[in-house]
Amino acid sequence: MPPPRTREERDHRDRHHHRAPREEEAAEKWDWNCPETRRLLEDVFFRDEDYIRRGSEECQKFWAFFERLQRFQHLKAPRKEEKDPGHPKRGIPALADLPRAYDARYRINLSILGPDPRSCQGPGRRLPPERVSEFRRALLHYLDFAQKQAFGRLAKLQRERAALPIAQYGNRILQTLKEHQVVVVAGDTGCGKSTQVPQYLLAAGFSHVACTQPRRIACISLAKRVGFESLSQYGSQVGYQIRFESTRSAATKIVFLTVGLLLRQIQREPTLPQYQVLIVDEVHERHLHNDFLLGILRRLLPGRPDLKVILMSATINISLFSSYFSHAPVVQVPGRLFPITVVYQPQEAEQTTSKSEKLDPRPFLRVLEAIDNKYPPEERGDLLVFLSGMAEISTVLDAAQAYASLTQRWVVLPLHSALSVADQDKVFDVAPAGVRKCILSTNIAETSVTIDGIRFVVDSGKVKEMSYDPQAKLQRLQEFWISQASAEQRKGRAGRTGPGVCYRLYAESDYDAFAPYPVPEIRRVALDALVLQMKSMSVGDPRTFPFIEPPPPASLETAILYLRDQGALDSSEALTPIGSLLAQLPVDVVIGKMLILGSMFSLAEPVLTIAAALSVQSPFTRSAQSNLDCATARRPLESDQGDPFTLFNVFNAWVQVKSERNKNSRKWCRRRGVEEHRLYEMANLRRQFKELLEDHGLLSGAQAEAPRDSYSRLQQRRERRALHQLKRQHEEGAGRRRKVLRLQEDVGSSDEDHEGPASQRADSVDIQDVKFKLRHNLEQLQAAASSAQDLTRDQLTLLKLVLGRGLYPQLAVPDAFNSGRKDTDQIFHTQAKQGTVLHPTCVFANSPEVLHTQGQEASGREGSQDAKDQMSCRHQLLAFVSLLETNKPYLVNCVCIPALQSLLLFSRSIDTNGDCSRLVADGWLELQLVDSESAVRLLATALQLRARWESALDRQLAQQAQRQRLGQEEEAESPAVSPREMATLSRELLQFMAAKVPYSLRRLTGLEAQNLYVGPQTITTAPSLPGLFGNSTLSPHPTKGGYAVSDFLTYNCLTSDTDLYSECLRSFWTCPHCGLHMPFTPLERIAHENTCPEAPREDPGSEEAASAAPQKASALQRPYHCQLCGEDFLFTPTEVLRHRRQHV
Amino acid sequence: MASEAEPHPLGMFECQLCALTAPYSYVGQKPPDTHAVVLLEESYIMKDPFSSDKARFLVLGARCSVCGKLVCVGPDCSLFYSKRVCLPCVQENISAFPQEIQQDVEKRKGASKRPSSHP
Ligand SMILES: [Zn+2]
Ligand SMILES: [Zn+2]
């Protein structure tokens, strides 16, 4: 049908006032581009019950197609309208009725049933029939086009699958699996094993398949890919399960899950009855949990002969895995690699001249130059550079960007795990024509991230890995040479899409000297969590567990000792109640403890947030550190209590922003240099912690939602529906599309440069936001966040107490001379490590004066005293979450806590001198108190508070353990610890914390620490003072000397030259309660006061103490010889008085 | 209705020419879950695997109306011109088709003869 001749002219005329065509006008003034016209057509053809729905993405695609079709027909239409069919010859009868006159319409195998515009009322009536049929015909062509497109994708998918190297091995794998219980499938990256083997199993009829992955991200992407390839992308046959998310349903036949999650399933059901086949992928990576899983499986398999196991590995050390499972058969699949030329470019000379720590970027630039000289720009192919760490990346980044701005032939991009997600994604974008990408990456690109189009690889030969020093309990980030296996992996990245070149910046002889394989994780990291998990899975003594390669015995011993120290294991290495609870919390032991303690003090909400915040990577972006605007915007959120509180404030403020309509949280985060992704992770983790605490009865279950009126209920339902729809639309849009990179990508200084594209995106859907709002109850979160603003000073103090007790013994003491040092030179000492510094992200790094005692109050002693002996009641310790050694040992995530009280409450050992004016905590921190009387009082209170706190915790955990045994349905008849008891304990703890006692604080020198104790005494010189510390009975300490008062307190065991005199300092004193008048040393006086039977008992909440008092009093009885009546008695001092009165 | 699970596959469709296989969930002219479209031949249909909309379908193939072979709708295996005809049958009866189709078939032969280009 020829278009109206005059269309163009009319187009020009009408451009400025599109109107709905009225019936009489419609015939002549027809414009397909008029929005009103389109709306009318959509009303008629794209209704909800139609194949295409208005407003959908499909609808947009149709109009785009329509415009193309219009243009095409306009070009083509005038010629051969009435062409003679040319009398096709009659053939066989089956083809006799083929239409003679050709029409493209006959090539379409479908027909639209849509409404007849003539018969329909309303909008359709206003459309001229010939336009409607024109539209209908276009729609038909569109549907045909869409069918062809989808079928094309299907066919392409199948061609690609068939072309994978592994495709020829599918049957062999299935056959071998039929005959053996364990099969090793070995093939290099790109052979397709991770995506295809699960599908072969599906096709062979297996329906209970689990496939483990070391990384969460791989679970999601593989489930998506396999779902797509097996054509159940939007079905439920293929699912994944990771820490916070699950797409698993009853219909799921294959599930991708993390190793950690599978281990938890084994913990619940040790024989894994829910699976037929288990695929363990990437076993060669030798992750801690993977190695452990292999051990578990080896034990489990004899008891589950029907369970099949496929181990998938790169072609690295295959015989190790095969022989571990009694020589399991190996199916080896060749990788699909194009030839790669290796160029060795060792850099001896320069390396030795500049012995500075900084990496020399010149060898890397030389490779860029060489590529520019040798390969014409139109030959595409990007460069991937492997560097050891982030510092090295930024050094080379600077140099390479300078080079790139000269040549205009490179876009330089960093890639490491600390980058924001958006910046990470840039490496997948395409460079403009004639320009190459140069990606500077850590070993993350070795196996985890696959980037297409890489033709050149530069391998520095170095990697930075965490190594663990069990002695110092210290994680160290150290640079190592890589292994040969890693070098081959890196090289292989150049040959995935075509022949490639790998430049090795080391000599071939270096390569030969590399270790064949990387050091497995089990030999590098702290084993606390592993041991805890092993204990809770009752796999026996970790020392004898049949690991594929055993961990170093020292690491195991350190871990066991640490868990004993933390109270997770008892002295026989059995799991304690708190230990079994900790084993179920997927967090660091320290953070688990915080959660448990916090919920006891009704501080669950804030502790949940803080625990979550401390369990994810820091949300503060690196670039923002140097950015003044970010720093200023962030300042109001900073807390001088410490980093956990800053994170707490950030999260709460973010939740507030989220809950306000029309506020863009993404923008809010960017302005403050906060990586929003981490906040989403926090929210997820927080929710998981909350559920765990509820499951374990430590937190009363979800409060019943406040009753709402029907309007707001309706409103809420409507909102959720809208969110679901947004999510669906986003999924239809298939997420992110590749963009073309700009030549000058300003990565690293991502502030302004982000503003551009982001603000364009601002009105588009923030899918993270949508998911967040669907997953979380924002109202509840907001309530928690706003109640956080109302935390009282008391609650804050308790919160710090909880954090401190959780973090103990991870404490650091400020160096005595810090107040005279520059901000950047502040140093701190831990028990094991001297001279640590604050991490640059730490709040105190910018305002260390918060930690100084000087200047805050007048020094208590004569002027000549140096700073280290300064008397103050405000000494602070830093409790820290981790100690990280890179170029310096850094304290990460610090809270400041009052030193004296915290040490008295937490320390595992406190030793005193004779008058308790000198205390040593855990053998390394010395406290000198001016006033021995208040020292003794504090000690006595600490003893009592600790006992009550411990008892409450034990009862709580015991009850929880019992509930677990009996099953959840038995609701506890009454709480093990009454709220009143906790309230009293809290109050007294607060009183204790508020005590103002001047003291000095210092770290003992090594020599002092060695000669701390008087040692066991044959004749005890110091008097035993019954009742000095309340009701405790004293017994001589076997090694330190002095008297053991409790499991942590040893009285009078410190060597000293001053206490001897204090014995003689007696003065007369009259007891206000019983009237006893005698010469007393201060300590004797306290001892009397504590035991005076006449003294009013006001010990609230501890009836035991009160009831125990009368019997205990007998300990005060001493032989008394009355000189008036000449008789001998066993009297307490009061009884002596009473007796004497008789004689008056 | 058990769940939102996909329609149960009736069987595997396999093209007798190119061996393309895919599970189909319906055979006929009225695709399920939509009333807006009818098919002009007895087709083997699956739910469009590339769309989250469950009303969207994908025609995999149909029987050749000359030889009765089950063939896919791919351009190398069959064409539709008011009825489905497999490419071998088209070639055998090429003169029965209008010139446009003849030219088109010539083009396809040329295209498929070229060695499949490297990815
Ligand atoms: Zn075919
Ligand atoms: Zn045929």
CSV table of N, CA and C in Angstrom, one decimal, chain A residues 661-746:
chain,number,residue,atom,x,y,z
A,661,ARG,N,9.8,9.1,50.9
A,661,ARG,CA,9.5,9.1,49.5
A,661,ARG,C,10.3,10.1,48.7
A,662,ASN,N,10.5,9.8,47.5
A,662,ASN,CA,11.2,10.7,46.5
A,662,ASN,C,12.6,11.1,47.0
A,663,LYS,N,13.1,10.3,47.8
A,663,LYS,CA,14.5,10.6,48.2
A,663,LYS,C,15.4,9.5,47.5
A,664,ASN,N,16.4,9.9,46.9
A,664,ASN,CA,17.3,9.0,46.2
A,664,ASN,C,18.4,8.6,47.0
A,665,SER,N,18.4,7.4,47.5
A,665,SER,CA,19.4,6.9,48.5
A,665,SER,C,20.7,6.7,47.7
A,666,ARG,N,20.6,6.4,46.4
A,666,ARG,CA,21.9,6.2,45.7
A,666,ARG,C,22.7,7.5,45.7
A,667,LYS,N,22.0,8.6,45.5
A,667,LYS,CA,22.6,9.9,45.4
A,667,LYS,C,23.2,10.2,46.8
A,668,TRP,N,22.4,9.9,47.8
A,668,TRP,CA,22.8,10.2,49.2
A,668,TRP,C,24.1,9.5,49.5
A,669,CYS,N,24.2,8.3,49.1
A,669,CYS,CA,25.4,7.5,49.3
A,669,CYS,C,26.6,8.0,48.6
A,670,ARG,N,26.3,8.4,47.3
A,670,ARG,CA,27.4,8.9,46.5
A,670,ARG,C,28.0,10.1,47.1
A,671,ARG,N,27.1,11.0,47.6
A,671,ARG,CA,27.6,12.3,48.1
A,671,ARG,C,28.5,12.1,49.3
A,672,ARG,N,28.2,11.0,50.1
A,672,ARG,CA,29.0,10.7,51.3
A,672,ARG,C,30.1,9.7,51.1
A,673,GLY,N,30.4,9.3,49.8
A,673,GLY,CA,31.4,8.4,49.6
A,673,GLY,C,31.1,7.0,50.2
A,674,VAL,N,29.9,6.6,50.1
A,674,VAL,CA,29.5,5.3,50.7
A,674,VAL,C,29.0,4.4,49.6
A,675,GLU,N,29.5,3.2,49.6
A,675,GLU,CA,29.2,2.2,48.6
A,675,GLU,C,27.8,1.6,49.1
A,676,GLU,N,26.8,1.9,48.3
A,676,GLU,CA,25.5,1.5,48.8
A,676,GLU,C,25.3,0.0,48.8
A,677,HIS,N,26.0,-0.7,47.9
A,677,HIS,CA,25.9,-2.1,47.9
A,677,HIS,C,26.2,-2.7,49.3
A,678,ARG,N,27.2,-2.2,49.9
A,678,ARG,CA,27.5,-2.7,51.3
A,678,ARG,C,26.4,-2.5,52.3
A,679,LEU,N,25.7,-1.4,52.1
A,679,LEU,CA,24.5,-1.2,53.0
A,679,LEU,C,23.4,-2.2,52.8
A,680,TYR,N,23.2,-2.5,51.5
A,680,TYR,CA,22.2,-3.6,51.2
A,680,TYR,C,22.7,-4.9,51.8
A,681,GLU,N,24.0,-5.2,51.7
A,681,GLU,CA,24.5,-6.4,52.4
A,681,GLU,C,24.2,-6.4,53.9
A,682,MET,N,24.5,-5.2,54.5
A,682,MET,CA,24.2,-5.1,55.9
A,682,MET,C,22.8,-5.4,56.2
A,683,ALA,N,21.9,-4.8,55.4
A,683,ALA,CA,20.5,-5.0,55.7
A,683,ALA,C,20.1,-6.5,55.6
A,684,ASN,N,20.7,-7.1,54.6
A,684,ASN,CA,20.4,-8.6,54.5
A,684,ASN,C,21.0,-9.4,55.7
A,685,LEU,N,22.2,-9.0,56.0
A,685,LEU,CA,22.8,-9.8,57.1
A,685,LEU,C,22.1,-9.5,58.4
A,686,ARG,N,21.7,-8.3,58.6
A,686,ARG,CA,21.0,-7.9,59.8
A,686,ARG,C,19.7,-8.7,60.0
A,687,ARG,N,19.0,-8.9,58.8
A,687,ARG,CA,17.8,-9.6,58.9
A,687,ARG,C,18.1,-11.1,59.2
A,688,GLN,N,19.2,-11.6,58.6
A,688,GLN,CA,19.5,-13.0,58.9
A,688,GLN,C,19.9,-13.2,60.4
A,689,PHE,N,20.6,-12.3,60.9
A,689,PHE,CA,21.0,-12.4,62.4
A,689,PHE,C,19.7,-12.3,63.2
A,690,LYS,N,18.8,-11.5,62.8
A,690,LYS,CA,17.6,-11.4,63.6
A,690,LYS,C,16.8,-12.7,63.6
A,691,GLU,N,16.7,-13.3,62.4
A,691,GLU,CA,16.0,-14.6,62.4
A,691,GLU,C,16.7,-15.6,63.2
A,692,LEU,N,18.1,-15.6,63.1
A,692,LEU,CA,18.8,-16.6,63.9
A,692,LEU,C,18.6,-16.4,65.4
A,693,LEU,N,18.6,-15.1,65.9
A,693,LEU,CA,18.3,-14.9,67.3
A,693,LEU,C,16.9,-15.3,67.7
A,694,GLU,N,16.0,-15.1,66.8
A,694,GLU,CA,14.6,-15.5,67.1
A,694,GLU,C,14.5,-17.0,67.1
A,695,ASP,N,15.1,-17.6,66.1
A,695,ASP,CA,15.1,-19.1,66.1
A,695,ASP,C,15.7,-19.7,67.4
A,696,HIS,N,16.6,-19.0,68.0
A,696,HIS,CA,17.3,-19.5,69.2
A,696,HIS,C,16.7,-19.0,70.5
A,697,GLY,N,15.6,-18.3,70.3
A,697,GLY,CA,14.9,-17.9,71.5
A,697,GLY,C,15.6,-16.7,72.2
A,698,LEU,N,16.5,-16.1,71.6
A,698,LEU,CA,17.2,-15.0,72.2
A,698,LEU,C,16.5,-13.7,72.0
A,699,LEU,N,15.6,-13.8,71.1
A,699,LEU,CA,14.8,-12.6,70.7
A,699,LEU,C,13.4,-13.0,70.5
A,700,SER,N,12.5,-12.3,71.1
A,700,SER,CA,11.1,-12.7,70.9
A,700,SER,C,10.7,-12.5,69.5
A,701,GLY,N,9.9,-13.4,69.0
A,701,GLY,CA,9.6,-13.4,67.5
A,701,GLY,C,9.1,-12.1,67.0
A,702,ALA,N,8.9,-12.0,65.7
A,702,ALA,CA,8.4,-10.8,65.1
A,702,ALA,C,7.2,-10.3,65.8
A,703,GLN,N,7.2,-9.1,66.1
A,703,GLN,CA,6.1,-8.5,66.8
A,703,GLN,C,4.9,-8.5,65.8
A,704,ALA,N,3.7,-8.8,66.4
A,704,ALA,CA,2.6,-8.7,65.5
A,704,ALA,C,2.4,-7.3,65.0
A,705,GLU,N,2.2,-7.2,63.7
A,705,GLU,CA,2.1,-5.9,63.1
A,705,GLU,C,1.0,-5.1,63.7
A,706,ALA,N,1.3,-3.9,63.9
A,706,ALA,CA,0.3,-3.0,64.5
A,706,ALA,C,-1.0,-3.0,63.6
A,707,PRO,N,-2.1,-3.1,64.3
A,707,PRO,CA,-3.4,-3.1,63.5
A,707,PRO,C,-3.4,-1.9,62.6
A,708,ARG,N,-3.9,-2.1,61.4
A,708,ARG,CA,-3.9,-0.9,60.5
A,708,ARG,C,-5.4,-0.8,60.0
A,709,ASP,N,-5.6,0.4,59.5
A,709,ASP,CA,-6.9,0.5,58.9
A,709,ASP,C,-6.9,0.0,57.5
A,710,SER,N,-8.1,-0.3,57.0
A,710,SER,CA,-8.1,-1.0,55.7
A,710,SER,C,-7.5,-0.1,54.6
A,711,TYR,N,-7.6,1.2,54.7
A,711,TYR,CA,-7.0,2.0,53.7
A,711,TYR,C,-5.5,1.8,53.6
A,712,SER,N,-4.8,1.9,54.7
A,712,SER,CA,-3.4,1.8,54.7
A,712,SER,C,-3.0,0.4,54.3
A,713,ARG,N,-3.8,-0.6,54.6
A,713,ARG,CA,-3.5,-2.0,54.2
A,713,ARG,C,-3.5,-2.1,52.7
A,714,LEU,N,-4.6,-1.4,52.2
A,714,LEU,CA,-4.7,-1.4,50.7
A,714,LEU,C,-3.6,-0.7,50.0
A,715,GLN,N,-3.3,0.4,50.7
A,715,GLN,CA,-2.2,1.2,50.2
A,715,GLN,C,-0.9,0.4,50.1
A,716,GLN,N,-0.6,-0.3,51.2
A,716,GLN,CA,0.6,-1.1,51.3
A,716,GLN,C,0.6,-2.2,50.2
A,717,ARG,N,-0.5,-2.9,50.0
A,717,ARG,CA,-0.6,-3.9,49.0
A,717,ARG,C,-0.3,-3.4,47.6
A,718,ARG,N,-0.9,-2.2,47.4
A,718,ARG,CA,-0.7,-1.6,46.1
A,718,ARG,C,0.8,-1.3,45.9
A,719,GLU,N,1.4,-0.7,46.9
A,719,GLU,CA,2.8,-0.4,46.8
A,719,GLU,C,3.6,-1.7,46.4
A,720,ARG,N,3.3,-2.8,47.2
A,720,ARG,CA,4.1,-4.0,46.9
A,720,ARG,C,3.9,-4.5,45.5
A,721,ARG,N,2.6,-4.4,45.1
A,721,ARG,CA,2.4,-4.9,43.7
A,721,ARG,C,3.1,-4.0,42.7
A,722,ALA,N,3.2,-2.7,42.9
A,722,ALA,CA,3.9,-1.9,42.0
A,722,ALA,C,5.4,-2.2,42.0
A,723,LEU,N,5.9,-2.6,43.2
A,723,LEU,CA,7.3,-2.9,43.3
A,723,LEU,C,7.6,-4.2,42.5
A,724,HIS,N,6.7,-5.2,42.7
A,724,HIS,CA,6.8,-6.5,42.0
A,724,HIS,C,6.9,-6.2,40.5
A,725,GLN,N,6.0,-5.3,40.1
A,725,GLN,CA,5.9,-5.1,38.6
A,725,GLN,C,7.2,-4.5,38.1
A,726,LEU,N,7.7,-3.5,38.9
A,726,LEU,CA,9.0,-2.9,38.5
A,726,LEU,C,10.1,-3.9,38.4
A,727,LYS,N,10.1,-4.9,39.4
A,727,LYS,CA,11.1,-5.9,39.4
A,727,LYS,C,11.0,-6.8,38.1
A,728,ARG,N,9.8,-7.1,37.8
A,728,ARG,CA,9.5,-8.0,36.6
A,728,ARG,C,10.0,-7.2,35.4
A,729,GLN,N,9.6,-6.0,35.3
A,729,GLN,CA,10.0,-5.2,34.1
A,729,GLN,C,11.5,-5.1,34.0
A,730,HIS,N,12.2,-5.0,35.1
A,730,HIS,CA,13.6,-4.9,35.0
A,730,HIS,C,14.2,-6.2,34.5
A,731,GLU,N,13.6,-7.3,35.0
A,731,GLU,CA,14.1,-8.6,34.6
A,731,GLU,C,13.9,-8.9,33.1
A,732,GLU,N,12.7,-8.4,32.6
A,732,GLU,CA,12.5,-8.5,31.2
A,732,GLU,C,13.5,-7.7,30.4
A,733,GLY,N,13.9,-6.6,30.9
A,733,GLY,CA,14.9,-5.8,30.2
A,733,GLY,C,16.3,-6.4,30.2
A,734,ALA,N,16.3,-7.6,30.9
A,734,ALA,CA,17.6,-8.4,30.9
A,734,ALA,C,18.8,-7.6,31.4
A,735,GLY,N,18.4,-6.7,32.3
A,735,GLY,CA,19.5,-6.0,33.1
A,735,GLY,C,20.3,-5.1,32.3
A,736,ARG,N,21.6,-5.1,32.6
A,736,ARG,CA,22.5,-4.1,32.1
A,736,ARG,C,22.9,-4.4,30.7
A,737,ARG,N,23.0,-3.4,29.9
A,737,ARG,CA,23.5,-3.5,28.6
A,737,ARG,C,24.9,-2.9,28.5
A,738,ARG,N,25.6,-3.5,27.6
A,738,ARG,CA,27.0,-3.0,27.5
A,738,ARG,C,27.0,-1.6,27.0
A,739,LYS,N,27.9,-0.8,27.5
A,739,LYS,CA,28.0,0.6,27.0
A,739,LYS,C,29.3,0.7,26.3
A,740,VAL,N,29.4,1.8,25.6
A,740,VAL,CA,30.7,2.1,25.0
A,740,VAL,C,31.5,3.0,25.9
A,741,LEU,N,32.7,2.7,26.2
A,741,LEU,CA,33.5,3.5,27.2
A,741,LEU,C,33.9,4.8,26.5
A,742,ARG,N,34.1,5.8,27.4
A,742,ARG,CA,34.6,7.0,26.8
A,742,ARG,C,36.1,6.9,26.9
A,743,LEU,N,36.8,7.7,26.1
A,743,LEU,CA,38.2,7.5,26.0
A,743,LEU,C,38.9,7.9,27.3
A,744,GLN,N,38.4,8.9,27.9
A,744,GLN,CA,39.0,9.4,29.1
A,744,GLN,C,38.1,8.9,30.3
A,745,GLU,N,38.2,7.7,30.7
A,745,GLU,CA,37.5,7.2,31.8
A,745,GLU,C,38.2,7.7,33.1
A,746,ASP,N,37.5,8.5,33.8
A,746,ASP,CA,38.1,9.0,35.1
A,746,ASP,C,37.8,8.0,36.2
